[in-house]
Structures are given as structure tokens and as C-alpha cells.
Amino acid sequence: MSMEFSEQFFICVGTVVFVYYGVKLLIFSRMLFPKLCFPLPNAFMTSMGEWAVVTGSSEGIGRAYAFELAKRGMNVVIMSRNKETLDQVAAEITDTTGRNVKVIVTDFVKENVFGEIEDQLRDLNIGVLVNNVGILPNYIPSKFLDSKELDQDVTRVINCNVRTVVKMCKMILPGMENRGKGLILNVSSGIASIPFPMYTLYAASKVFVERFSQGLQAEYKDKGIIIQVVSPFGVSTRMAAFQQTNMVTLSPEDFVQRSLLYLRAGDKTYGNVSHIIMGWVLQHIPLKLLYAEATQRSLNNYVKRKTAKDQGTK
């Protein structure tokens, strides 16, 4: 009787494990075919509303989002601190797509900027919000206390990476709720998947973006609003020292086009297959290996060499 019970027990355990990993494999396989598994109508973006708002849109991922949304028929509000660059981007978007572009010059690091922003957005029918703006305290990875201006770095990162996401959602989400539709994309980072030494402050700020977004989606998905956190790894931007593009490091334009295929894939996406695989690998690396002093030194030295090389080739 005891042997029979043991056999039944292990058969049940094996069945549960088989089903569990079978379901995970099925879910992953859907990520390989986003157009087929998560189809969107051609007029999806314009059905959300007339205007899209993109923060940090003078370059990189934000600029790519602004262009792509304009190509899909939306008027766009672009926001950053550099007026000259914003005006140039606005002209390029208008010339390329024929859509209207509104420029708002602001520095999200500073205090008391959101009242003026709200005044400029008040009369717009905003269907899409992309919270993209973000900063690294230091381009070279370093330990928390090694920052030369730690107090200023803490304030800058929290204001830009954390407070801006909350304030912009507070500003735009009520209109979406009233209309019963809308799309909010909050850009986080792949390194927020685990506690990440040498980028501790930045990674922690992006964890907030992730949890805040997922909580909001749970609260407002029944209102017809999609709120998704987008967590890229390598994208060739200033923050990544404009690394050469390859299968893992994408151009901002490629990343945005691919990530938009996953709008219906859940409250979080890495945005493309290669980054999905990287996220899985990162979460399964033994933390003792990642946290080893030798690993941290190697990361610091690699980024220093890479940055110096990239700057030398420009």
C-alpha cells in the first residue's frame, strides 16, 4: 500500500511539473509570433484619442515613439528640456507624417514643473501617454556611496524617474477613465528584473515604475485602459553609449516598432524576443555570482572601456 501511494504521489508531482512547464512553454511560444497572437487593428492608436504625449522625446526611445505614433495617425506632444532639439524633431515629424506636433520645453529633474505642463495639455484629447524620460546617476557603474554628488543624484533620479511617471499618470489618466479608453506605456529597464549592484539607485527607481504600472493596470483594466510597463535591455541610445546595433542591442526605431506588437501581451513586456530571453537568463543567474566583487569590478571596467572606445570613434 505504501509503495502504491508513493507511485501515485510521484506521478501527481510529475504531472504538475509537466503541466506547469508546458504552460510556460506555450506562453513563451506566443511571444515568438506577436502579430498572430496579439493582433491589433490598424486604427488602434487613433481609436484611443487624437493626441499622444511622449516624455523625453528629443532623442532615443522617446523620439522613436513620437515618430511611430505620428506615423500611425496621431498628433504628438513632445517634451524635453532642449528646445532646439525638440523644434528640430517636431519639424521632422511634421515633414515626414503631416501630423501636428506640440512642443513643451521642461526639465523633469526640477521642482514645480507639472502645473505648467497640465495647463498646456488641458484641452487635448489624449489617447496615448508614453512615460519615457529617465536618467542614470552616472554612466559608469559604481557603488552607491562612490557618487561625487550623491544628494543631488538621489534627488535627480527620484524626480525624473519616479515622480514624473506618477505625476503624468495623475494628470492624464482621469481623461482616459472618463472616455473609457486609453493607452499608457511606462518605460522601465530590463535590469530592474533583479536587484542590480553598481546601478542600485537607477535599478530601484525602475522597479518602482514596474510595480506602479502593474498596480495601475490591475485597478483600471476594467475601464478599457491599457497600462503596460516596457522593460528593454540593450537599445542604442545615449544612455547606452550608442552601442553598435546587433541581435541584442537594437536601434530605438526597431525596438519601438517591435515592442508595440506586444501591447496585448500583458502588463509587462521586454519588447522583443531577444530581450525576453535575456530577462529569463538574468533571473536565473545565481545572485552570488552577480554580486561577487570580481563581477562588479569587471562590469565597471567593461563600461569604462566601452565608453572610451565609443567616444574615440565619434
XYZ file of C-alpha atoms in Angstrom:
314
model
C 0.000 0.000 0.000
C 2.892 2.301 0.855
C 4.588 1.647 -2.496
C 1.348 2.285 -4.354
C 0.864 5.594 -2.529
C 4.442 6.644 -3.330
C 3.975 5.840 -7.007
C 0.747 7.827 -7.165
C 2.384 10.732 -5.345
C 5.319 10.944 -7.732
C 3.039 10.544 -10.746
C 0.958 13.503 -9.494
C 4.066 15.599 -8.849
C 5.449 14.760 -12.280
C 2.154 15.649 -13.929
C 2.011 19.016 -12.146
C 5.611 19.820 -13.149
C 4.937 18.764 -16.759
C 1.792 20.894 -16.988
C 3.499 23.881 -15.298
C 6.421 23.953 -17.704
C 4.163 23.097 -20.628
C 2.068 26.174 -19.911
C 5.218 28.326 -19.563
C 6.487 27.000 -22.895
C 3.143 27.743 -24.520
C 3.168 31.290 -23.140
C 6.714 31.826 -24.382
C 5.879 30.419 -27.821
C 3.212 33.108 -28.181
C 5.957 35.738 -27.819
C 7.569 34.435 -30.989
C 4.520 35.371 -33.073
C 3.150 38.643 -31.628
C 1.332 39.689 -34.810
C -0.574 36.426 -34.821
C -1.109 36.048 -31.073
C -1.704 39.704 -30.121
C -3.291 41.294 -33.208
C -4.192 44.976 -33.236
C -6.451 46.765 -35.738
C -4.708 49.276 -37.990
C -6.617 52.148 -36.415
C -5.894 51.059 -32.840
C -3.817 54.102 -31.859
C -6.146 56.698 -33.321
C -9.108 54.939 -31.706
C -7.583 55.788 -28.306
C -7.685 59.537 -28.938
C -6.357 62.344 -31.079
C -3.106 63.113 -29.238
C -0.138 61.161 -27.866
C 2.160 62.596 -25.192
C 5.775 61.395 -25.062
C 8.200 62.492 -22.350
C 11.928 62.546 -23.017
C 11.298 62.655 -26.748
C 14.189 64.722 -28.091
C 16.224 61.582 -28.856
C 16.466 57.844 -28.380
C 13.468 55.713 -27.481
C 11.211 58.709 -26.806
C 11.925 60.218 -30.213
C 11.244 56.850 -31.843
C 7.892 56.556 -30.032
C 6.908 60.061 -31.146
C 7.698 59.287 -34.789
C 5.983 55.890 -34.736
C 2.800 57.215 -33.147
C 2.682 60.066 -35.662
C 3.115 57.557 -38.487
C 0.092 55.736 -37.091
C -2.031 58.858 -37.384
C -1.694 60.588 -34.023
C -0.786 64.163 -33.277
C 2.037 64.198 -30.741
C 3.199 66.292 -27.811
C 6.952 66.010 -27.381
C 8.585 67.019 -24.124
C 12.189 67.501 -23.066
C 14.484 70.221 -21.775
C 16.273 71.095 -25.038
C 14.110 73.443 -27.114
C 16.384 73.484 -30.148
C 16.412 69.708 -30.428
C 12.665 69.456 -29.806
C 11.930 72.001 -32.522
C 14.077 70.002 -34.946
C 12.284 66.758 -34.055
C 8.904 68.479 -34.397
C 9.802 69.739 -37.874
C 10.975 66.268 -38.934
C 7.790 64.612 -37.666
C 5.566 67.155 -39.414
C 7.508 66.914 -42.680
C 7.508 63.102 -42.581
C 3.984 62.348 -41.392
C 1.963 65.540 -41.788
C 0.744 65.299 -38.197
C 0.548 68.197 -35.742
C 3.279 68.423 -33.123
C 3.166 70.422 -29.900
C 6.470 71.187 -28.156
C 6.699 71.559 -24.378
C 10.108 72.505 -23.024
C 10.579 71.292 -19.462
C 13.186 69.772 -17.161
C 11.674 66.903 -15.183
C 14.547 66.993 -12.712
C 13.325 70.353 -11.386
C 10.537 71.001 -8.906
C 7.152 72.541 -9.711
C 7.079 71.884 -13.464
C 3.808 69.961 -13.675
C 1.382 72.847 -13.202
C 2.553 74.465 -16.421
C 2.524 71.141 -18.263
C -1.050 70.478 -17.175
C -2.114 73.913 -18.416
C -0.664 73.182 -21.875
C -2.308 69.742 -22.082
C -5.679 70.697 -20.634
C -7.734 70.942 -23.837
C -6.184 67.994 -25.695
C -7.922 64.666 -26.303
C -5.019 62.483 -25.143
C -5.296 58.815 -26.040
C -1.699 57.684 -25.505
C 0.876 58.564 -22.853
C 4.463 57.323 -23.068
C 6.440 57.942 -19.887
C 9.922 57.510 -21.318
C 12.081 60.176 -19.688
C 14.730 58.833 -17.338
C 18.309 59.438 -16.233
C 21.261 57.464 -14.920
C 23.026 58.991 -11.912
C 26.333 58.015 -13.559
C 27.106 56.481 -16.937
C 29.944 54.460 -15.402
C 28.532 51.855 -12.967
C 29.660 52.496 -9.412
C 28.786 51.768 -5.814
C 26.136 53.933 -4.180
C 28.484 55.941 -1.923
C 31.082 56.495 -4.666
C 28.999 59.201 -6.321
C 30.658 62.605 -6.059
C 27.282 64.384 -5.803
C 25.172 61.756 -4.070
C 22.497 64.065 -2.611
C 21.932 65.714 -5.985
C 21.900 62.345 -7.753
C 19.245 60.973 -5.387
C 17.002 63.990 -5.977
C 17.532 63.963 -9.743
C 16.821 60.257 -10.165
C 13.727 60.271 -7.949
C 12.311 63.419 -9.562
C 12.910 62.276 -13.121
C 12.472 58.506 -12.995
C 9.841 58.169 -10.264
C 7.912 61.365 -9.661
C 7.423 62.156 -13.351
C 5.707 58.815 -14.041
C 3.285 59.323 -11.152
C 2.545 62.965 -11.951
C 1.958 62.386 -15.656
C -0.379 59.466 -14.933
C -2.239 61.582 -12.364
C -2.606 64.278 -14.996
C -3.754 62.192 -17.968
C -5.406 59.076 -16.522
C -8.656 60.857 -15.428
C -9.465 61.843 -19.015
C -8.878 58.283 -20.172
C -11.110 56.951 -17.422
C -13.889 59.361 -18.397
C -13.703 58.281 -22.046
C -13.327 54.595 -21.189
C -10.208 54.101 -23.303
C -6.524 54.943 -23.407
C -3.003 53.565 -23.514
C -0.176 54.297 -21.075
C 3.316 52.932 -21.680
C 5.793 53.384 -18.835
C 9.390 52.680 -19.835
C 11.351 50.809 -17.187
C 14.532 48.756 -17.726
C 15.476 45.113 -18.027
C 17.936 45.446 -15.165
C 15.004 46.075 -12.825
C 14.288 42.335 -13.080
C 16.604 41.733 -10.110
C 18.420 43.875 -7.523
C 21.314 45.143 -9.631
C 24.534 46.269 -7.889
C 26.552 49.135 -9.390
C 23.291 50.517 -10.806
C 21.488 50.321 -7.471
C 19.700 53.682 -7.459
C 18.738 53.562 -11.139
C 17.524 49.951 -10.997
C 15.492 50.627 -7.845
C 13.808 53.628 -9.487
C 12.830 51.437 -12.431
C 11.427 48.776 -10.078
C 9.053 51.485 -8.842
C 7.982 52.187 -12.429
C 7.315 48.481 -12.926
C 5.263 47.939 -9.774
C 3.381 51.219 -10.125
C 2.408 50.365 -13.704
C 1.265 46.842 -12.861
C -0.774 48.089 -9.922
C -2.459 50.747 -12.065
C -3.296 48.191 -14.738
C -4.997 45.981 -12.151
C -7.029 48.989 -10.989
C -8.050 50.367 -14.391
C -8.078 47.497 -16.896
C -11.842 47.159 -16.440
C -12.161 50.808 -17.526
C -10.892 49.973 -21.023
C -7.399 51.359 -20.368
C -4.174 49.513 -21.220
C -1.280 50.299 -18.879
C 1.905 48.439 -19.700
C 5.470 48.641 -18.432
C 8.118 48.266 -21.142
C 11.466 46.938 -19.878
C 14.179 46.972 -22.557
C 17.737 45.748 -22.225
C 20.159 46.915 -24.900
C 18.976 49.835 -27.048
C 21.493 52.037 -28.831
C 20.905 55.380 -27.096
C 22.994 57.976 -25.330
C 22.352 56.187 -22.032
C 23.891 53.042 -23.544
C 26.803 54.987 -25.091
C 25.313 54.495 -28.585
C 26.494 50.885 -28.796
C 26.565 49.268 -32.219
C 23.302 47.551 -33.043
C 23.057 43.768 -33.315
C 20.609 40.982 -32.442
C 20.597 42.017 -28.780
C 21.218 45.775 -28.958
C 18.500 47.304 -31.116
C 18.139 50.730 -32.622
C 15.456 52.845 -30.886
C 13.281 52.640 -34.001
C 13.486 48.833 -34.205
C 12.825 48.457 -30.504
C 9.743 50.685 -30.540
C 8.246 49.012 -33.603
C 8.745 45.565 -32.075
C 7.566 46.500 -28.595
C 4.283 47.889 -29.936
C 3.474 44.411 -31.242
C 3.171 43.289 -27.606
C 0.572 45.808 -26.418
C -1.912 42.988 -25.787
C 0.672 40.647 -24.248
C 0.116 41.641 -20.616
C 1.031 44.336 -18.110
C 4.785 43.919 -18.733
C 6.868 43.324 -21.837
C 10.571 43.246 -22.600
C 9.578 44.360 -26.085
C 11.190 41.708 -28.285
C 12.267 38.074 -28.265
C 15.974 38.623 -27.581
C 15.233 40.782 -24.549
C 12.644 38.283 -23.297
C 15.364 35.617 -23.341
C 17.810 37.968 -21.600
C 15.250 38.621 -18.872
C 14.814 34.889 -18.306
C 18.585 34.331 -18.163
C 19.128 37.228 -15.765
C 16.510 35.929 -13.363
C 18.178 32.503 -13.310
C 21.794 33.602 -12.784
C 22.890 32.758 -9.209
C 22.863 36.069 -7.358
C 26.085 35.161 -5.552
C 27.825 35.203 -8.931
C 26.321 38.551 -9.911
C 27.058 40.095 -6.538
C 30.682 38.933 -6.366
C 33.201 41.743 -6.040
C 35.069 40.470 -9.103
C 31.875 40.653 -11.187
C 31.229 44.212 -10.090
C 34.796 45.270 -10.935
C 34.530 43.598 -14.323
C 31.290 45.455 -15.066
C 32.851 48.769 -14.088
C 35.945 48.162 -16.228
C 33.925 46.919 -19.219
C 31.695 50.004 -19.328
C 34.721 52.293 -18.920
C 36.499 50.635 -21.859
C 33.348 50.538 -23.976
C 32.543 54.197 -23.331
C 36.098 55.303 -24.061
C 36.150 53.274 -27.285
C 32.801 54.615 -28.494
C 33.791 58.193 -27.717
C 37.085 57.691 -29.519
C 35.351 56.554 -32.707
C 32.999 59.526 -32.941
